[in-house]
Coordinates of C-alpha atoms in Angstrom, one line a residue:
X597 CA 126.5 94.7 93.0
X598 CA 126.9 92.2 95.9
X599 CA 124.1 89.7 96.6
X600 CA 121.7 90.3 99.5
X601 CA 123.3 87.8 101.6
X602 CA 126.8 89.0 101.0
X603 CA 125.6 92.7 101.9
X604 CA 124.2 91.2 105.2
X605 CA 127.2 89.1 105.9
X606 CA 129.3 92.2 105.3
X607 CA 127.3 94.6 107.4
X608 CA 129.2 96.0 110.4
X609 CA 126.6 95.2 113.2
X610 CA 126.9 96.9 116.6
X611 CA 126.5 94.8 119.7
X612 CA 122.9 94.6 120.6
X613 CA 123.6 96.3 123.9
X614 CA 124.5 99.3 121.8
X615 CA 121.1 99.1 120.0
X616 CA 119.3 98.8 123.1
X617 CA 121.1 101.9 124.5
X618 CA 119.9 103.9 121.6
X619 CA 116.4 103.3 122.7
X620 CA 117.0 104.0 126.3
X621 CA 117.0 100.5 127.4
X622 CA 119.3 99.3 130.2
X623 CA 121.3 96.0 130.2
X624 CA 118.8 94.6 132.7
X625 CA 116.1 95.4 130.2
X626 CA 117.1 93.0 127.5
X627 CA 118.0 89.3 127.5
X628 CA 120.9 88.5 125.0
X629 CA 120.7 85.8 122.3
X630 CA 124.3 86.0 121.3
X631 CA 126.1 89.1 120.4
X632 CA 123.6 90.6 117.9
X633 CA 120.1 89.5 119.1
X634 CA 118.1 90.1 122.3
X635 CA 114.6 89.9 123.7
X636 CA 113.2 92.9 125.4
X637 CA 112.1 92.0 129.0
X638 CA 108.8 94.1 129.4
X639 CA 108.6 93.6 133.1
X640 CA 112.0 95.6 133.6
X641 CA 110.6 98.6 131.9
X642 CA 107.9 100.0 134.3
X643 CA 108.3 103.5 133.0
X644 CA 107.4 102.7 129.4
X645 CA 103.7 103.5 129.6
X646 CA 104.3 106.9 130.9
X647 CA 106.3 107.9 127.8
X648 CA 104.2 109.7 125.0
X649 CA 103.7 107.4 121.9
X650 CA 105.5 108.1 118.7
X651 CA 104.0 108.2 115.2
X652 CA 102.8 105.0 113.6
X653 CA 103.6 104.6 110.0
X654 CA 102.0 101.6 108.1
X655 CA 103.7 100.3 104.9
X656 CA 101.5 98.4 102.7
X657 CA 101.5 97.7 98.9
X658 CA 99.8 97.0 95.7
X659 CA 98.6 93.2 95.0
X660 CA 101.8 91.1 95.0
X661 CA 103.3 90.0 91.8
X662 CA 106.1 87.4 90.8
X663 CA 108.9 90.2 90.5
X664 CA 108.0 91.6 93.9
X665 CA 107.2 94.9 95.2
X666 CA 109.7 95.6 97.9
X667 CA 107.4 96.3 100.8
X668 CA 109.9 95.1 103.5
X669 CA 112.8 96.8 101.9
X670 CA 110.8 100.0 101.9
X671 CA 110.0 99.6 105.6
X672 CA 113.6 99.2 106.4
X673 CA 114.8 101.9 104.1
X674 CA 112.3 104.3 105.4
X675 CA 113.2 103.7 108.9
X676 CA 116.9 104.1 108.0
X677 CA 116.0 107.4 106.2
X678 CA 114.3 108.8 109.1
X679 CA 117.5 108.3 111.2
X680 CA 119.4 110.1 108.4
X681 CA 117.1 113.2 108.8
X682 CA 117.5 113.1 112.6
X683 CA 114.4 111.2 113.7
X684 CA 114.5 108.5 116.3
X685 CA 112.8 105.6 114.5
X686 CA 112.3 101.8 115.0
X687 CA 111.5 99.0 112.4
X688 CA 108.7 96.7 113.4
X689 CA 108.3 93.5 111.4
X690 CA 107.0 90.0 111.6
X691 CA 109.2 87.1 111.9
X692 CA 109.7 84.9 108.7
X693 CA 108.3 81.4 108.4
X694 CA 110.7 78.6 107.3
X695 CA 108.0 77.2 105.1
X696 CA 108.5 80.0 102.3
X697 CA 112.2 80.4 103.1
X698 CA 112.7 76.9 102.0
X699 CA 109.8 77.0 99.5
X700 CA 109.1 79.5 96.8
X701 CA 109.5 83.0 98.4
X702 CA 113.0 82.7 100.1
X703 CA 114.2 85.0 102.8
X704 CA 112.0 87.8 104.2
X705 CA 114.4 90.2 105.9
X706 CA 114.4 92.9 103.3
X707 CA 117.1 93.2 100.6
X708 CA 120.0 95.0 99.1
X709 CA 121.1 97.8 101.4
X710 CA 117.8 97.9 103.1
X711 CA 118.0 94.7 105.3
X712 CA 117.5 93.6 109.0
X713 CA 120.5 91.5 110.4
X714 CA 121.6 89.0 111.3
X715 CA 119.7 87.8 108.2
X716 CA 120.5 84.1 108.3
X717 CA 119.3 84.0 112.0
X718 CA 116.1 85.9 111.5
X719 CA 115.2 83.7 108.3
X720 CA 115.8 80.3 110.1
X721 CA 115.4 79.7 113.7
X722 CA 115.8 83.3 115.1
X723 CA 115.1 83.1 118.9
X724 CA 112.8 80.0 118.8
X725 CA 109.4 81.7 118.8
X726 CA 107.9 79.6 116.1
X727 CA 109.2 76.6 117.5
X728 CA 107.5 77.5 120.9
X729 CA 104.2 78.4 119.1
X730 CA 104.3 75.1 117.2
X731 CA 105.0 73.2 120.4
X732 CA 102.2 74.9 122.5
X733 CA 99.7 74.3 119.6
X734 CA 100.7 70.6 119.3
X735 CA 100.6 70.1 123.0
X736 CA 96.9 71.0 123.0
X737 CA 96.3 68.6 120.0
X738 CA 98.0 65.8 121.9
X739 CA 96.0 66.5 125.0
X740 CA 92.7 66.4 123.1
X741 CA 93.4 62.9 121.6
X742 CA 94.8 61.8 125.0
X743 CA 91.6 63.0 126.9
X744 CA 89.4 60.9 124.5
X745 CA 91.8 57.9 124.8
X746 CA 91.7 58.2 128.7
X747 CA 87.9 57.9 128.9
X748 CA 86.6 61.2 127.4
X749 CA 85.1 62.6 130.6
X750 CA 84.2 65.9 128.5
X751 CA 82.4 63.7 126.2
X752 CA 84.1 65.4 123.1
X753 CA 82.7 64.5 119.8
X754 CA 85.7 63.3 117.8
X755 CA 83.9 64.3 114.5
X756 CA 83.6 67.9 115.7
X757 CA 87.3 68.4 116.6
X758 CA 88.6 71.5 114.6
X759 CA 92.0 71.7 116.3
X760 CA 94.4 70.6 113.6
X761 CA 98.2 70.2 114.1
X762 CA 100.9 72.6 112.9
X763 CA 104.4 72.5 111.3
X764 CA 106.6 75.4 110.2
X765 CA 107.2 74.0 106.9
X766 CA 105.6 73.6 103.4
X767 CA 104.3 69.9 103.3
X768 CA 101.2 69.2 101.3
X769 CA 101.2 65.6 102.2
X770 CA 100.1 66.5 105.7
X771 CA 97.1 68.6 104.7
X772 CA 94.7 65.6 105.3
X773 CA 95.8 62.6 107.6
X774 CA 94.3 60.0 109.9
X775 CA 95.5 59.9 113.5
X776 CA 95.0 57.2 116.1
X777 CA 95.4 54.0 113.8
X778 CA 96.2 51.0 115.9
X779 CA 94.3 49.9 119.0
X780 CA 97.1 51.2 121.5
X781 CA 97.3 54.6 119.6
X782 CA 93.9 56.1 120.5
X783 CA 90.8 56.4 118.4
X784 CA 91.1 56.8 114.6
X785 CA 89.9 60.0 113.2
X786 CA 90.5 62.3 110.3
X787 CA 93.0 65.2 111.1
X788 CA 95.4 67.5 109.3
X789 CA 98.2 70.0 109.5
X790 CA 98.3 73.8 109.0
X791 CA 101.5 75.8 108.7
X792 CA 102.5 77.5 112.0
X793 CA 101.7 81.0 110.7
X794 CA 98.1 79.9 110.4
X795 CA 97.8 78.7 114.0
X796 CA 95.4 80.4 116.4
X797 CA 98.2 80.3 118.9
X798 CA 100.2 82.7 116.6
X799 CA 97.3 85.0 116.3
X800 CA 96.7 84.9 120.1
X801 CA 100.5 85.7 120.7
X802 CA 100.3 88.8 118.3
X803 CA 97.0 90.0 119.7
X804 CA 97.5 89.6 123.5
X805 CA 98.5 92.6 125.6
X806 CA 100.5 90.7 128.3
X807 CA 101.2 87.3 129.8
X808 CA 98.0 87.1 131.8
X809 CA 96.0 88.0 128.7
X810 CA 97.9 85.3 126.7
X811 CA 96.9 82.7 129.2
X812 CA 93.3 83.7 129.3
X813 CA 93.1 83.8 125.5
X814 CA 94.7 80.3 125.2
X815 CA 92.2 79.0 127.7
X816 CA 89.3 80.4 125.6
X817 CA 90.4 78.3 122.4
X818 CA 87.5 76.3 121.2
X819 CA 88.8 72.8 119.9
X820 CA 85.4 71.3 119.1
X821 CA 82.1 70.2 120.6
X822 CA 80.8 67.6 122.9
X823 CA 78.0 65.2 122.1
X824 CA 75.4 67.8 123.2
X825 CA 76.8 70.3 120.7
X826 CA 78.4 72.6 123.2
X827 CA 81.9 74.1 122.7
X828 CA 84.8 72.6 124.5
X829 CA 87.6 74.8 125.4
X830 CA 91.4 74.4 126.1
X831 CA 90.7 75.5 129.8
X832 CA 88.3 72.6 130.1
X833 CA 91.3 70.3 129.2
X834 CA 93.5 72.4 131.6
X835 CA 96.0 72.9 128.8
X836 CA 96.3 76.7 129.0
X837 CA 98.8 76.9 131.8
X838 CA 101.5 74.6 130.2
X839 CA 100.9 76.2 126.8
X840 CA 101.6 79.7 128.5
X841 CA 104.8 78.3 130.1
X842 CA 106.1 77.2 126.7
X843 CA 105.3 80.7 125.3
X844 CA 106.7 82.8 128.3
X845 CA 109.8 83.8 126.4
X846 CA 108.2 83.9 122.8
X847 CA 105.8 86.6 124.2
X848 CA 108.8 88.9 124.5
X849 CA 109.8 91.1 121.5
X850 CA 112.9 90.4 119.6
X851 CA 115.4 93.3 119.2
X852 CA 117.8 93.3 116.2
X853 CA 119.2 96.1 113.8
X854 CA 119.2 97.0 110.1
X855 CA 122.5 97.2 108.1
X856 CA 122.6 100.9 109.0
X857 CA 122.0 99.9 112.8
X858 CA 118.5 101.2 113.0
X859 CA 116.8 99.3 115.8
X860 CA 114.3 96.7 114.8
X861 CA 111.6 94.7 116.7
X862 CA 110.7 91.5 114.9
X863 CA 108.0 89.6 116.6
X864 CA 105.2 87.1 115.6
X865 CA 104.5 86.2 112.1
X866 CA 100.9 85.5 110.9
X867 CA 100.5 85.4 107.1
X868 CA 97.9 87.8 105.8
X869 CA 96.4 85.6 103.1
X870 CA 95.5 82.8 105.7
X871 CA 95.8 84.8 109.0
X872 CA 95.7 88.4 110.2
X873 CA 99.2 89.4 108.8
X874 CA 100.6 91.9 111.5
X875 CA 103.4 91.7 114.0
X876 CA 102.6 91.6 117.7
X877 CA 100.5 94.4 119.4
X878 CA 103.1 94.0 122.4
X879 CA 106.1 94.8 119.8
X880 CA 104.2 97.7 118.1
X881 CA 103.1 99.4 121.5
X882 CA 106.5 99.0 122.9
X883 CA 108.1 100.5 119.8
X884 CA 105.8 103.5 120.0
X885 CA 107.1 104.2 123.5
X886 CA 110.7 103.8 122.5
X887 CA 110.9 106.0 119.3
X888 CA 109.5 108.9 117.6
X889 CA 108.6 107.0 114.5
X890 CA 107.6 103.4 114.2
X891 CA 107.6 102.0 110.8
X892 CA 105.6 98.8 110.5
X893 CA 104.2 96.7 107.6
X894 CA 101.1 94.5 107.0
X895 CA 101.3 91.5 104.8
X896 CA 100.8 91.3 101.0
X897 CA 98.7 93.9 99.4
X898 CA 96.6 96.5 101.2
X899 CA 93.4 94.5 100.6
X900 CA 94.7 91.9 102.8
X901 CA 97.4 93.2 105.2
X902 CA 96.2 96.7 105.6
X903 CA 92.6 95.6 106.0
X904 CA 93.4 93.2 108.8
X905 CA 95.8 95.6 110.4
X906 CA 93.1 98.1 110.7
X907 CA 90.0 96.0 111.3
X908 CA 91.5 93.6 113.7
X909 CA 94.7 94.7 115.1
X910 CA 93.9 98.4 115.5
X911 CA 90.3 97.8 116.5
X912 CA 91.6 95.3 119.4
X913 CA 94.6 97.5 120.5
X914 CA 93.1 101.0 120.1
X915 CA 95.8 101.9 117.5
X916 CA 95.6 104.0 114.3
X917 CA 98.4 104.7 111.6
X918 CA 99.3 108.3 111.3
X919 CA 100.2 107.7 107.6
X920 CA 100.1 104.9 105.3
X921 CA 102.8 104.2 102.6
X922 CA 101.6 102.2 99.6
X923 CA 104.5 100.7 97.7
X924 CA 104.4 99.9 94.0
X925 CA 106.8 99.3 91.1
X926 CA 106.5 100.1 87.4
X927 CA 107.3 96.5 86.4
X928 CA 104.6 95.2 89.0
X929 CA 101.8 97.6 87.5
X930 CA 102.8 96.7 84.0
X931 CA 102.3 93.0 85.1
X932 CA 98.8 93.8 86.5
X933 CA 98.2 95.5 83.1
X934 CA 98.9 92.3 81.3
X935 CA 102.6 92.6 80.2
X936 CA 104.4 89.5 79.9
X937 CA 106.6 88.4 83.0
X938 CA 109.7 88.3 80.7
X939 CA 109.2 91.8 79.1
X940 CA 108.7 93.9 82.3
X941 CA 111.9 95.8 81.9
X942 CA 110.6 97.1 78.5
X943 CA 108.7 100.3 78.4
X944 CA 105.0 99.6 77.9
X945 CA 102.8 102.5 78.6
X946 CA 99.6 100.6 77.5
X947 CA 100.1 97.9 80.1
X948 CA 101.1 100.4 82.6
X949 CA 97.8 102.5 82.1
X950 CA 95.7 99.3 82.6
X951 CA 97.7 98.2 85.5
X952 CA 97.3 101.6 87.2
X953 CA 93.8 100.4 88.3
X954 CA 95.3 98.1 91.0
X955 CA 97.3 101.0 92.5
X956 CA 94.3 103.3 92.2
X957 CA 92.0 100.9 93.9
X958 CA 94.3 100.4 97.0
X959 CA 94.7 104.2 97.2
X960 CA 91.0 104.7 97.1
X961 CA 90.7 102.2 99.9
X962 CA 93.2 103.7 102.1
X963 CA 92.1 107.3 101.6
X964 CA 88.4 107.2 101.0
X965 CA 87.2 104.1 103.0
X966 CA 89.7 104.2 105.9
X967 CA 90.0 108.0 105.8
X968 CA 93.8 107.8 106.3
X969 CA 96.6 110.0 104.9
X970 CA 98.6 108.2 102.2
X971 CA 101.7 108.5 100.2
X972 CA 102.8 106.3 97.3
X973 CA 106.3 105.1 97.2
X974 CA 107.6 103.9 93.8
X975 CA 110.3 101.5 94.5
X976 CA 112.5 102.5 91.5
X977 CA 114.6 100.3 89.1
X978 CA 117.0 101.3 86.4
X979 CA 114.7 100.0 83.7
X980 CA 112.0 102.5 84.7
X981 CA 111.6 105.1 82.0
X982 CA 110.8 108.8 82.5
X983 CA 107.5 108.3 80.6
X984 CA 106.4 105.6 82.9
X985 CA 107.1 107.4 86.0
X986 CA 105.4 110.5 84.7
X987 CA 102.3 108.4 83.9
X988 CA 102.1 107.2 87.6
X989 CA 102.7 110.6 89.0
X990 CA 100.0 112.0 86.9
X991 CA 97.5 109.4 88.0
X992 CA 98.3 109.9 91.7
X993 CA 98.3 113.7 91.5
X994 CA 94.9 113.4 90.1
X995 CA 93.8 111.5 93.1
X996 CA 95.5 114.2 95.3
X997 CA 98.0 111.7 96.7
X998 CA 101.6 112.4 97.4
X999 CA 104.1 110.3 95.4
X1000 CA 107.8 109.8 95.6
X1001 CA 110.4 107.6 94.1
X1002 CA 112.9 105.8 96.3
X1003 CA 116.1 103.7 95.8
X1004 CA 116.6 102.3 99.2
X1005 CA 117.5 98.8 97.9
X1006 CA 120.5 100.2 96.1
X1007 CA 121.4 103.1 98.4
X1008 CA 120.0 102.3 101.7
X1009 CA 118.5 105.0 103.9
X1010 CA 120.1 107.7 101.7
X1011 CA 117.8 106.4 98.7
X1012 CA 114.6 107.0 100.7
X1013 CA 115.1 110.5 102.2
X1014 CA 112.4 112.1 100.0
X1015 CA 110.1 109.5 101.3
X1016 CA 111.1 110.1 104.9
X1017 CA 110.6 113.8 104.6
X1018 CA 107.1 113.6 103.2
X1019 CA 106.2 111.0 105.9
X1020 CA 107.3 113.4 108.6
X1021 CA 105.5 116.4 107.0
X1022 CA 102.3 114.5 106.7
X1023 CA 102.5 113.3 110.3
X1024 CA 103.1 116.8 111.5
X1025 CA 100.3 118.2 109.3
X1026 CA 97.9 115.5 110.6
X1027 CA 98.8 116.1 114.2
X1028 CA 98.3 119.9 113.7
X1029 CA 95.0 119.3 112.1
X1030 CA 93.9 117.1 114.8
X1031 CA 94.9 119.6 117.6
X1032 CA 93.1 122.2 115.7
X1033 CA 89.9 120.1 115.5
X1034 CA 89.9 120.4 111.7
X1035 CA 89.3 116.7 111.3
X1036 CA 86.3 115.0 112.5
X1037 CA 86.5 113.2 115.9
X1038 CA 87.7 109.6 116.0
X1039 CA 85.5 107.1 114.3
X1040 CA 87.0 104.3 116.6
X1041 CA 84.1 103.2 118.6
X1042 CA 83.7 99.9 120.2
X1043 CA 80.2 99.0 121.1
X1044 CA 80.1 96.4 124.0
X1045 CA 77.5 93.8 122.8
X1046 CA 79.2 90.6 124.0
X1047 CA 82.0 91.7 126.5
X1048 CA 85.3 90.0 126.1
X1049 CA 88.7 90.6 127.9
X1050 CA 90.1 93.1 125.5
X1051 CA 87.2 95.2 124.7
X1052 CA 87.3 97.5 127.7
X1053 CA 91.0 98.1 126.9
X1054 CA 90.2 98.8 123.2
X1055 CA 87.6 101.4 124.4
X1056 CA 89.9 103.1 126.7
X1057 CA 92.7 103.3 124.0
X1058 CA 90.4 104.4 121.4
X1059 CA 89.3 107.5 123.3
X1060 CA 92.9 108.7 123.5
X1061 CA 93.4 109.1 119.7
X1062 CA 92.1 111.8 117.5
X1063 CA 92.6 109.9 114.2
X1064 CA 89.9 110.1 111.7
X1065 CA 90.4 106.5 110.8
X1066 CA 87.2 104.7 109.9
X1067 CA 86.5 100.7 110.1
X1068 CA 85.0 98.9 107.1
X1069 CA 82.4 97.6 109.5
X1070 CA 80.9 98.0 113.0
X1071 CA 81.1 95.8 115.8
X1072 CA 77.2 95.6 115.7
X1073 CA 77.1 94.5 112.1
X1074 CA 76.2 90.7 111.8
X1075 CA 79.0 88.3 110.7
X1076 CA 77.5 88.2 107.3
X1077 CA 77.2 91.9 107.1
X1078 CA 80.9 92.1 107.7
X1079 CA 81.6 89.6 105.2
X1080 CA 79.6 91.7 102.5
X1081 CA 81.2 95.0 103.4
X1082 CA 84.8 93.7 103.2
X1083 CA 84.1 91.9 100.0
X1084 CA 82.1 94.8 98.2
X1085 CA 84.0 97.7 99.6
X1086 CA 87.5 96.6 99.7
X1087 CA 87.7 93.7 97.1
X1088 CA 85.2 95.3 94.7
X1089 CA 83.0 92.2 94.6
X1090 CA 79.3 92.1 93.8
X1091 CA 78.3 89.9 96.6
X1092 CA 79.3 87.0 98.9
X1093 CA 78.2 83.5 98.6
X1094 CA 78.8 80.4 101.0
X1095 CA 78.3 76.8 100.8
X1096 CA 75.7 75.2 103.3
X1097 CA 78.3 74.2 105.8
X1098 CA 79.8 77.7 106.0
X1099 CA 76.4 79.4 106.1
X1100 CA 75.3 77.2 108.9
X1101 CA 78.5 77.8 111.0
X1102 CA 78.2 81.6 110.6
X1103 CA 74.5 81.4 111.6
X1104 CA 75.5 79.3 114.7
X1105 CA 78.3 81.6 115.6
X1106 CA 76.4 84.7 115.2
X1107 CA 74.6 84.6 118.6
X1108 CA 77.6 84.3 120.9
X1109 CA 80.5 85.6 118.6
X1110 CA 78.7 88.1 116.3
X1111 CA 80.7 91.0 117.6
X1112 CA 84.1 89.5 116.6
X1113 CA 85.9 90.9 113.5
X1114 CA 86.4 88.7 110.6
X1115 CA 89.6 87.5 108.8
X1116 CA 89.3 86.4 105.2
X1117 CA 91.7 83.8 104.0
X1118 CA 92.1 84.2 100.2
X1119 CA 94.7 84.6 97.5
X1120 CA 97.0 87.5 97.9
X1121 CA 97.4 87.9 94.1
X1122 CA 94.2 89.5 93.4
X1123 CA 91.4 91.6 94.8
X1124 CA 89.2 88.7 93.9
X1125 CA 89.5 85.0 95.1
X1126 CA 90.9 84.1 91.5
X1127 CA 94.7 84.7 91.4
X1128 CA 94.5 85.1 87.7
X1129 CA 92.4 88.2 87.9
X1130 CA 94.9 90.9 87.9
X1131 CA 94.5 94.7 88.1
X1132 CA 91.3 95.8 89.8
X1133 CA 88.4 93.3 88.9
X1134 CA 84.8 94.4 89.7
X1135 CA 81.7 92.5 90.1
X1136 CA 83.3 89.2 91.1
X1137 CA 81.8 86.9 93.6
X1138 CA 83.7 85.9 96.9
X1139 CA 82.7 82.4 97.9
X1140 CA 83.2 81.2 101.5
X1141 CA 83.8 77.4 101.7
X1142 CA 84.9 77.1 105.4
X1143 CA 84.5 79.1 108.6
X1144 CA 86.7 78.7 111.5
X1145 CA 86.2 80.2 115.1
X1146 CA 89.4 81.6 116.6
X1147 CA 87.8 82.3 120.0
X1148 CA 91.0 82.9 121.8
X1149 CA 92.3 85.4 119.1
X1150 CA 88.7 86.8 118.9
X1151 CA 88.0 86.7 115.3
X1152 CA 86.4 84.6 112.7
X1153 CA 88.3 83.1 109.9
X1154 CA 86.6 82.8 106.5
X1155 CA 88.4 80.4 104.0
X1156 CA 87.6 81.2 100.4
X1157 CA 87.6 78.8 97.5
X1158 CA 90.9 76.9 97.1
X1159 CA 93.0 78.8 99.6
X1160 CA 95.3 76.5 101.5
X1161 CA 96.3 76.8 105.1
X1162 CA 99.1 74.3 104.6
X1163 CA 101.0 75.4 101.5
X1164 CA 103.1 72.9 99.3
X1165 CA 106.6 73.2 97.9
X1166 CA 107.1 74.3 94.3
X1167 CA 108.7 72.0 91.6
X1168 CA 112.1 73.8 92.4
X1169 CA 112.1 74.7 96.0
X1170 CA 114.6 77.3 97.5
X1171 CA 115.8 74.5 99.7
X1172 CA 117.7 73.0 96.7
X1173 CA 119.9 76.0 96.5
X1174 CA 120.5 76.9 100.2
X1175 CA 123.8 75.6 101.6
X1176 CA 126.7 76.3 103.9
X1177 CA 130.3 76.7 102.9
X1178 CA 133.5 75.5 104.6
X1179 CA 133.6 78.6 106.7
X1180 CA 130.0 78.2 108.1
X1181 CA 128.6 81.0 105.8
X1182 CA 125.0 80.4 104.5
X1183 CA 124.7 80.6 100.8
X1184 CA 121.7 80.8 98.5
X1185 CA 119.2 82.0 101.1
X1186 CA 118.2 84.7 98.4

């Protein structure tokens, strides 16, 4: 079998103008980046809002394991399969960060025969969106220190500054630094770097509705406090205009294609373990106007990605998935059940039975807490035995959940046709039930406590949907209640604790920002905050060690235990095997 990169390089890509034409986009509607990439110019599509929206399919997964589950390959394979059965579909993904590409994870454009291409470009610089986000973020950081150096008319307290710098690379040496050393270089103070995907600018780009909303949100960023304890914003530093200029092209969704020439919008890239883990609202809403089925994904397991997709993105944008696909593999479930990493290809019904708890908890959360239709897709491998597959199917049937096996990695869209058929059937049944008022009216309600720019739009959009989707918490809940509800209902924790600093910060933020959703930053490897606790642990404690206000993105970040917003490189980083040959072909990216 050819490698992923060999398959990607051998793909017969269509000119991007042909892909745009499939979607009804004219040549004037796109801005080409070479032959196979383009940005969609939304200003040239005035008729987009009048088109009926397509169906939104959310692909999520069990808690990640070292062998991988195949969430992105399933997203791509399902969209390809929908094309096989005559449905107009679009893939909607996040952009990969070069940090993990050169670090431990490697590329993030799918794999096998279920990839988006040109894979090397997507995994590396792509269209420059991340560089623009990094520059806009660091411009604000530079303006903060320059303002203090030039006299500090805003009376910014240097000790209160929370706006760190960012870099799109895993570099642990930059987690804690000192800036301003030397009399001519400003005032010395402690600082640090986060990875770009953890930047609030990234979150803002992914949650804004248009260029004007982007600028207003950037201006609302709180960078610290003055000596009187009052918040200081980017607009007070007059930084939002220049930041918006830097991002004027990055806000436009990127159009590419799969190996099978299915259109793909790849835009924005916040991680789900340290940010909100979804691609941009602009890309998702654009896709919904261009296709009958939009297949998107949320980062890592459903406890992180799907939770934030629903409680943050859907809440802000008035969206609701028509169906959720939970991806699992036999070998990953055996790993959750205690099987040794080196023995995952050996039949082990005992480990599989124990590991099933992880899948069952994710399914329970989707169907019983969020009240969303759900199908489990088993990403099948040759080592899976009939007895193992039968055990998983029996467990899902007992939960009254549809389950299918898929082989899209090896067969492309043809290997996911069963999954595509069940997704279409579930969407049609869901629509029929809604039209007949069988399901309860929408639970999507936005109570206007502290009005913000996007709340009115969210209310307007929410009234248009008949989805039965439920949020985990209400806008009216306190920040602490929101923490407890996510931790106890979604993670299975007994309770939440916080150190004195985090407790005081939550108390202080409650009065003005209590209506904001929350965003937990925790390990992706477990329902708990301990990455070694596999399966579905219960009764654990979620401990909050830091609270960050993202006033522009309009959510509160809760950092748990030892989670890091600037990752480090592993002992043998992927960068050591990535190279380029004499013909200019990239090697070792996977």
